[in-house]
Amino acid sequence: MQQQSGLRTRRNAVLGAVMAVMGLAGASAQAQQDFPSANRQMRILVPFTAGGSSDVQARMLADKLGRLWNVPVVVENKPGAGGHLGGKYVVDQPADGYTLMVGSIGLHATYAVYPKLPYDPAKDLRVLTVLAEMPHVVVATPSLPVKTLSDLTQLTKKESNSINFGSAGVGSSVHMMGELYKLQSGAPIVHVPYRGSSAALNDLLGGQIQLMFENPPTVLSHVRGGKLKALAVTGSQRLEALPDVPTAAEAGMKDYVATSWTTVAVSAKVPETIVQKLNADIRKVVNTPEFHKGLADQGMSAVANTLPEAQSFVAREKQRWDRVISEGKITAN
């Protein structure tokens, strides 16, 4: 009798454990089905300072997703370490899909410049979609005695190591565009990293540095207002927002064609059902005429690709920029 009683007790314990697991699984499935909850706040983290290209896109996305879901979507800026402070922060948040991040080349394709990161961006982050793509604009202070990209290259070789270019940080797209120009032209310009594009832009406008290879949204108003001069754009076509500015190829550097891009990413531990819903909903809002126009006004083109397409795109870009990092011997101290 005691043996039978013991067996019943063990069976009841096992049954209770199974029911508990099933209950947790059911609750998890229900939470995913109800995602996003009207009682929860969604966050979009920008791993750079306010006012830059990523920030502009994040605020556009927050507005549209908030309307679609009828839930509050807030934007938070957490700059530092070329965006990796923000990247690590997202990885450390609960993997429930309520913390998104607007990522960049620096987060997904050029992190090899940081040999001792406290996380692995390739394994710990999941790219939901490539949000937008854009060429960069080579901008100079009005006092720099150049009118074209060829003029710039000639001047830098005459005045070796005396012309500085600023960036949003080591490994950022703004930095890498400058490094690509250095490699292809042989121009001995000096990189000055900042904690975000806004700080670099302030010094460019103040004349402390002479060049930037910046995203269009950050510099368009200054170019139009005559505070900066645009020498070239790095894309294969001229920018609709700057129709008089030649491409680098038109300016004599036929191989200097590159774009930067932004992503929407989450922790790699976010459940697949939520990942699929986020991808579908983000693509839905980005592929509206209103969102397309908002991006075009800032010199950007919408991408909004599928999960497999995004993965393939990022992998190809990482291979490309790894070569630039290796050839340029670029590293963050």
Short mmCIF file of C-alpha atoms in Angstrom, two decimals:
data_model
loop_
_atom_site.label_atom_id
_atom_site.label_comp_id
_atom_site.label_asym_id
_atom_site.label_seq_id
_atom_site.Cartn_x
_atom_site.Cartn_y
_atom_site.Cartn_z
CA MET A 1 0.00 0.00 0.00
CA GLN A 2 2.79 2.42 0.86
CA GLN A 3 4.46 1.64 -2.48
CA GLN A 4 1.23 2.38 -4.39
CA SER A 5 0.77 5.59 -2.41
CA GLY A 6 4.31 6.64 -3.26
CA LEU A 7 3.73 5.92 -6.94
CA ARG A 8 0.55 8.00 -6.92
CA THR A 9 2.39 10.86 -5.23
CA ARG A 10 5.17 10.79 -7.84
CA ARG A 11 2.64 10.54 -10.68
CA ASN A 12 0.73 13.50 -9.27
CA ALA A 13 3.95 15.50 -8.94
CA VAL A 14 4.94 14.73 -12.53
CA LEU A 15 1.44 15.53 -13.75
CA GLY A 16 1.51 18.79 -11.82
CA ALA A 17 4.86 19.72 -13.34
CA VAL A 18 3.63 18.91 -16.85
CA MET A 19 0.46 20.95 -16.31
CA ALA A 20 2.55 23.85 -15.01
CA VAL A 21 4.79 23.75 -18.07
CA MET A 22 1.74 23.55 -20.33
CA GLY A 23 0.23 26.48 -18.47
CA LEU A 24 3.38 28.54 -18.95
CA ALA A 25 3.54 27.59 -22.62
CA GLY A 26 -0.11 28.50 -23.04
CA ALA A 27 0.39 31.84 -21.32
CA SER A 28 3.46 32.51 -23.49
CA ALA A 29 1.55 31.60 -26.66
CA GLN A 30 -1.33 33.85 -25.62
CA ALA A 31 1.06 36.73 -24.90
CA GLN A 32 2.60 36.32 -28.33
CA GLN A 33 -0.83 36.19 -29.95
CA ASP A 34 -1.82 39.41 -28.18
CA PHE A 35 1.44 41.17 -29.10
CA PRO A 36 1.76 44.09 -28.79
CA SER A 37 -0.36 44.56 -25.71
CA ALA A 38 -2.28 47.82 -25.27
CA ASN A 39 -1.02 47.80 -21.68
CA ARG A 40 2.65 47.79 -22.64
CA GLN A 41 4.92 50.53 -23.93
CA MET A 42 7.06 49.80 -26.98
CA ARG A 43 10.54 51.30 -27.16
CA ILE A 44 12.71 52.03 -30.18
CA LEU A 45 16.29 52.52 -29.08
CA VAL A 46 18.64 54.70 -31.12
CA PRO A 47 22.27 53.87 -30.27
CA PHE A 48 23.41 57.34 -31.38
CA THR A 49 22.80 60.93 -30.36
CA ALA A 50 19.55 62.70 -31.20
CA GLY A 51 19.28 64.56 -34.50
CA GLY A 52 21.11 62.12 -36.75
CA SER A 53 19.77 59.95 -39.53
CA SER A 54 18.97 56.97 -37.28
CA ASP A 55 17.10 59.23 -34.90
CA VAL A 56 15.00 60.73 -37.72
CA GLN A 57 14.03 57.29 -38.98
CA ALA A 58 13.28 55.96 -35.50
CA ARG A 59 10.86 58.82 -34.80
CA MET A 60 9.10 58.33 -38.12
CA LEU A 61 8.78 54.61 -37.38
CA ALA A 62 7.59 55.17 -33.81
CA ASP A 63 4.82 57.45 -35.03
CA LYS A 64 3.56 55.02 -37.68
CA LEU A 65 3.81 51.87 -35.56
CA GLY A 66 2.10 53.62 -32.66
CA ARG A 67 -0.83 54.43 -34.92
CA LEU A 68 -0.95 50.92 -36.38
CA TRP A 69 -0.91 49.18 -33.00
CA ASN A 70 -2.68 51.86 -30.99
CA VAL A 71 0.03 51.57 -28.34
CA PRO A 72 2.61 54.13 -27.15
CA VAL A 73 5.96 53.81 -28.94
CA VAL A 74 8.75 55.94 -27.50
CA VAL A 75 12.24 56.65 -28.84
CA GLU A 76 15.28 56.52 -26.54
CA ASN A 77 18.84 57.57 -27.40
CA LYS A 78 21.73 55.64 -25.89
CA PRO A 79 24.95 56.64 -27.71
CA GLY A 80 28.48 55.39 -27.15
CA ALA A 81 31.11 52.93 -28.43
CA GLY A 82 30.03 53.35 -32.04
CA GLY A 83 26.49 52.29 -31.15
CA HIS A 84 27.49 49.19 -29.20
CA LEU A 85 26.42 50.51 -25.81
CA GLY A 86 22.92 50.60 -27.24
CA GLY A 87 23.34 47.25 -28.95
CA LYS A 88 24.39 45.54 -25.72
CA TYR A 89 21.55 47.26 -23.87
CA VAL A 90 18.98 45.79 -26.29
CA VAL A 91 20.49 42.32 -25.92
CA ASP A 92 20.20 42.58 -22.13
CA GLN A 93 16.49 43.53 -22.17
CA PRO A 94 13.71 40.95 -21.76
CA ALA A 95 13.35 39.08 -25.06
CA ASP A 96 9.68 39.94 -25.45
CA GLY A 97 9.80 42.13 -28.57
CA TYR A 98 9.01 45.38 -26.75
CA THR A 99 12.50 46.81 -27.24
CA LEU A 100 13.45 47.48 -30.86
CA MET A 101 16.60 49.16 -32.14
CA VAL A 102 17.43 51.14 -35.26
CA GLY A 103 20.74 49.57 -36.22
CA SER A 104 23.43 50.57 -38.71
CA ILE A 105 26.52 49.46 -40.57
CA GLY A 106 28.45 50.02 -37.35
CA LEU A 107 26.24 47.61 -35.40
CA HIS A 108 26.01 44.85 -38.01
CA ALA A 109 28.87 45.09 -40.51
CA THR A 110 31.90 46.97 -39.14
CA TYR A 111 32.06 45.81 -35.53
CA ALA A 112 35.36 44.06 -36.30
CA VAL A 113 37.00 47.37 -35.36
CA TYR A 114 36.08 46.54 -31.74
CA PRO A 115 38.02 43.33 -30.90
CA LYS A 116 36.74 43.12 -27.31
CA LEU A 117 33.00 43.73 -27.49
CA PRO A 118 31.04 42.33 -24.52
CA TYR A 119 28.57 40.66 -26.90
CA ASP A 120 28.45 39.17 -30.39
CA PRO A 121 26.28 41.34 -32.67
CA ALA A 122 25.95 38.57 -35.26
CA LYS A 123 24.63 36.05 -32.71
CA ASP A 124 22.95 38.25 -30.11
CA LEU A 125 20.98 40.60 -32.40
CA ARG A 126 18.32 39.63 -34.94
CA VAL A 127 17.81 41.95 -37.91
CA LEU A 128 14.08 42.20 -38.58
CA THR A 129 14.46 44.17 -41.80
CA VAL A 130 16.73 46.63 -43.56
CA LEU A 131 14.76 49.82 -43.08
CA ALA A 132 16.38 52.27 -45.49
CA GLU A 133 19.46 52.84 -47.61
CA MET A 134 21.20 56.07 -48.52
CA PRO A 135 24.36 57.44 -50.08
CA HIS A 136 26.54 59.77 -48.05
CA VAL A 137 27.43 63.35 -48.88
CA VAL A 138 31.06 64.51 -48.85
CA VAL A 139 30.77 67.93 -47.22
CA ALA A 140 33.44 70.53 -46.48
CA THR A 141 33.66 73.84 -44.71
CA PRO A 142 33.20 76.81 -47.08
CA SER A 143 36.73 78.00 -46.24
CA LEU A 144 38.37 74.84 -47.60
CA PRO A 145 39.73 75.87 -51.03
CA VAL A 146 38.19 73.03 -53.04
CA LYS A 147 35.17 72.74 -55.34
CA THR A 148 35.33 69.11 -56.40
CA LEU A 149 36.37 65.73 -55.07
CA SER A 150 39.43 65.84 -57.34
CA ASP A 151 40.37 69.21 -55.85
CA LEU A 152 40.08 67.69 -52.40
CA THR A 153 42.36 64.77 -53.22
CA GLN A 154 45.00 67.06 -54.70
CA LEU A 155 44.87 69.44 -51.74
CA THR A 156 45.20 66.66 -49.17
CA LYS A 157 48.31 65.34 -50.90
CA LYS A 158 49.86 68.81 -50.91
CA GLU A 159 49.00 69.38 -47.26
CA SER A 160 49.53 65.87 -45.92
CA ASN A 161 47.79 65.01 -42.63
CA SER A 162 46.54 68.58 -42.15
CA ILE A 163 42.91 68.00 -43.17
CA ASN A 164 40.67 66.29 -40.63
CA PHE A 165 37.37 64.51 -41.11
CA GLY A 166 34.94 63.88 -38.29
CA SER A 167 32.66 60.91 -37.71
CA ALA A 168 30.02 59.55 -35.37
CA GLY A 169 32.62 57.18 -33.93
CA VAL A 170 35.07 54.47 -34.94
CA GLY A 171 33.35 51.93 -37.20
CA SER A 172 30.32 54.12 -37.89
CA SER A 173 29.14 54.47 -41.49
CA VAL A 174 30.32 58.09 -41.42
CA HIS A 175 33.79 56.87 -40.50
CA MET A 176 33.87 54.00 -42.97
CA MET A 177 32.89 56.17 -45.94
CA GLY A 178 35.90 58.36 -45.15
CA GLU A 179 38.18 55.34 -44.86
CA LEU A 180 36.96 54.00 -48.20
CA TYR A 181 37.76 57.36 -49.79
CA LYS A 182 41.25 57.30 -48.23
CA LEU A 183 41.95 53.80 -49.54
CA GLN A 184 40.77 54.51 -53.08
CA SER A 185 42.24 58.00 -53.47
CA GLY A 186 45.36 57.78 -51.33
CA ALA A 187 44.32 61.03 -49.65
CA PRO A 188 46.12 61.38 -46.28
CA ILE A 189 43.21 62.80 -44.31
CA VAL A 190 43.02 62.33 -40.53
CA HIS A 191 40.07 60.74 -38.79
CA VAL A 192 38.64 62.46 -35.69
CA PRO A 193 35.97 60.31 -33.97
CA TYR A 194 33.16 61.90 -31.97
CA ARG A 195 30.39 60.62 -29.74
CA GLY A 196 27.77 60.88 -32.46
CA SER A 197 27.35 62.86 -35.68
CA SER A 198 25.83 65.90 -33.98
CA ALA A 199 29.03 66.66 -32.08
CA ALA A 200 31.15 66.19 -35.21
CA LEU A 201 28.81 68.39 -37.23
CA ASN A 202 29.04 71.17 -34.66
CA ASP A 203 32.83 71.18 -35.00
CA LEU A 204 32.57 71.06 -38.79
CA LEU A 205 30.28 74.10 -38.78
CA GLY A 206 32.67 75.79 -36.34
CA GLY A 207 35.72 75.08 -38.51
CA GLN A 208 37.53 72.82 -36.02
CA ILE A 209 37.47 70.03 -38.65
CA GLN A 210 37.23 70.42 -42.41
CA LEU A 211 35.36 67.37 -43.75
CA MET A 212 32.61 64.87 -43.10
CA PHE A 213 31.24 61.94 -45.09
CA GLU A 214 27.80 62.30 -43.61
CA ASN A 215 24.27 60.98 -44.01
CA PRO A 216 22.01 63.32 -46.04
CA PRO A 217 19.44 64.08 -43.28
CA THR A 218 22.15 65.51 -41.04
CA VAL A 219 23.63 67.96 -43.57
CA LEU A 220 20.96 68.82 -46.16
CA SER A 221 19.77 72.00 -44.45
CA HIS A 222 23.35 73.22 -43.95
CA VAL A 223 24.24 72.61 -47.60
CA ARG A 224 21.09 74.37 -48.78
CA GLY A 225 21.81 77.25 -46.41
CA GLY A 226 25.39 77.68 -47.63
CA LYS A 227 26.99 76.75 -44.31
CA LEU A 228 28.61 73.69 -45.89
CA LYS A 229 29.54 72.80 -49.44
CA ALA A 230 28.78 69.41 -50.93
CA LEU A 231 31.53 67.97 -53.11
CA ALA A 232 29.96 64.64 -54.09
CA VAL A 233 27.51 61.91 -53.12
CA THR A 234 28.67 58.33 -52.74
CA GLY A 235 25.74 56.56 -54.41
CA SER A 236 25.42 55.39 -57.99
CA GLN A 237 22.92 58.16 -58.75
CA ARG A 238 22.57 61.80 -57.78
CA LEU A 239 20.40 62.63 -54.83
CA GLU A 240 16.97 63.99 -55.64
CA ALA A 241 17.41 66.31 -52.67
CA LEU A 242 20.75 67.62 -54.09
CA PRO A 243 20.38 67.37 -57.86
CA ASP A 244 23.36 69.63 -58.64
CA VAL A 245 25.86 67.61 -56.60
CA PRO A 246 27.69 64.98 -58.71
CA THR A 247 28.23 61.37 -57.73
CA ALA A 248 31.77 60.39 -56.79
CA ALA A 249 31.96 58.46 -60.07
CA GLU A 250 31.02 61.61 -62.00
CA ALA A 251 33.64 63.46 -59.99
CA GLY A 252 36.41 61.11 -61.17
CA MET A 253 36.31 58.24 -58.63
CA LYS A 254 34.42 55.55 -60.56
CA ASP A 255 34.88 52.86 -57.90
CA TYR A 256 33.86 55.02 -54.96
CA VAL A 257 30.24 53.86 -54.78
CA ALA A 258 28.83 52.98 -51.38
CA THR A 259 25.71 53.45 -49.34
CA SER A 260 24.91 53.19 -45.69
CA TRP A 261 21.79 51.55 -44.37
CA THR A 262 19.72 51.20 -41.27
CA THR A 263 17.95 48.20 -39.80
CA VAL A 264 15.34 47.42 -37.23
CA ALA A 265 16.74 44.80 -34.86
CA VAL A 266 15.81 42.99 -31.66
CA SER A 267 17.42 40.55 -29.27
CA ALA A 268 18.08 37.24 -31.01
CA LYS A 269 16.09 35.52 -28.23
CA VAL A 270 12.78 37.13 -29.21
CA PRO A 271 10.30 34.35 -30.17
CA GLU A 272 9.91 33.64 -33.87
CA THR A 273 6.18 34.41 -33.93
CA ILE A 274 6.84 37.91 -32.60
CA VAL A 275 9.77 38.37 -35.00
CA GLN A 276 7.51 37.47 -37.92
CA LYS A 277 4.79 39.89 -36.78
CA LEU A 278 7.27 42.71 -36.26
CA ASN A 279 8.73 42.19 -39.72
CA ALA A 280 5.28 42.18 -41.33
CA ASP A 281 4.05 45.28 -39.48
CA ILE A 282 7.23 47.28 -40.02
CA ARG A 283 7.16 46.49 -43.73
CA LYS A 284 3.51 47.51 -43.83
CA VAL A 285 4.15 51.01 -42.47
CA VAL A 286 7.42 51.58 -44.35
CA ASN A 287 5.84 50.63 -47.67
CA THR A 288 3.26 53.41 -47.49
CA PRO A 289 3.56 56.44 -49.81
CA GLU A 290 3.75 58.72 -46.77
CA PHE A 291 6.73 56.90 -45.27
CA HIS A 292 8.47 56.67 -48.66
CA LYS A 293 8.10 60.41 -49.11
CA GLY A 294 9.38 61.11 -45.60
CA LEU A 295 12.51 59.10 -46.35
CA ALA A 296 12.97 60.62 -49.82
CA ASP A 297 12.77 64.13 -48.36
CA GLN A 298 15.76 63.18 -46.22
CA GLY A 299 17.75 61.64 -49.09
CA MET A 300 16.92 58.05 -48.18
CA SER A 301 15.26 55.15 -50.01
CA ALA A 302 12.98 52.62 -48.32
CA VAL A 303 14.03 48.96 -48.36
CA ALA A 304 11.78 47.06 -45.91
CA ASN A 305 12.84 43.57 -47.00
CA THR A 306 11.91 40.13 -45.70
CA LEU A 307 13.78 38.35 -42.92
CA PRO A 308 15.84 36.11 -45.29
CA GLU A 309 16.57 39.05 -47.60
CA ALA A 310 17.76 41.15 -44.68
CA GLN A 311 20.03 38.38 -43.44
CA SER A 312 21.64 37.92 -46.87
CA PHE A 313 22.08 41.67 -47.36
CA VAL A 314 23.81 42.18 -44.02
CA ALA A 315 26.11 39.18 -44.61
CA ARG A 316 27.25 40.59 -47.98
CA GLU A 317 27.85 44.03 -46.51
CA LYS A 318 29.86 42.61 -43.62
CA GLN A 319 32.21 40.88 -46.05
CA ARG A 320 32.69 44.14 -47.95
CA TRP A 321 33.45 46.30 -44.94
CA ASP A 322 35.63 43.64 -43.32
CA ARG A 323 37.96 44.07 -46.31
CA VAL A 324 38.09 47.84 -45.78
CA ILE A 325 38.82 47.36 -42.07
CA SER A 326 41.58 44.87 -42.82
CA GLU A 327 43.23 46.88 -45.61
CA GLY A 328 42.98 50.13 -43.67
CA LYS A 329 44.18 48.47 -40.44
CA ILE A 330 41.32 50.13 -38.59
CA THR A 331 40.78 49.40 -34.92
CA ALA A 332 39.22 51.08 -31.91
CA ASN A 333 41.59 51.54 -29.01
#
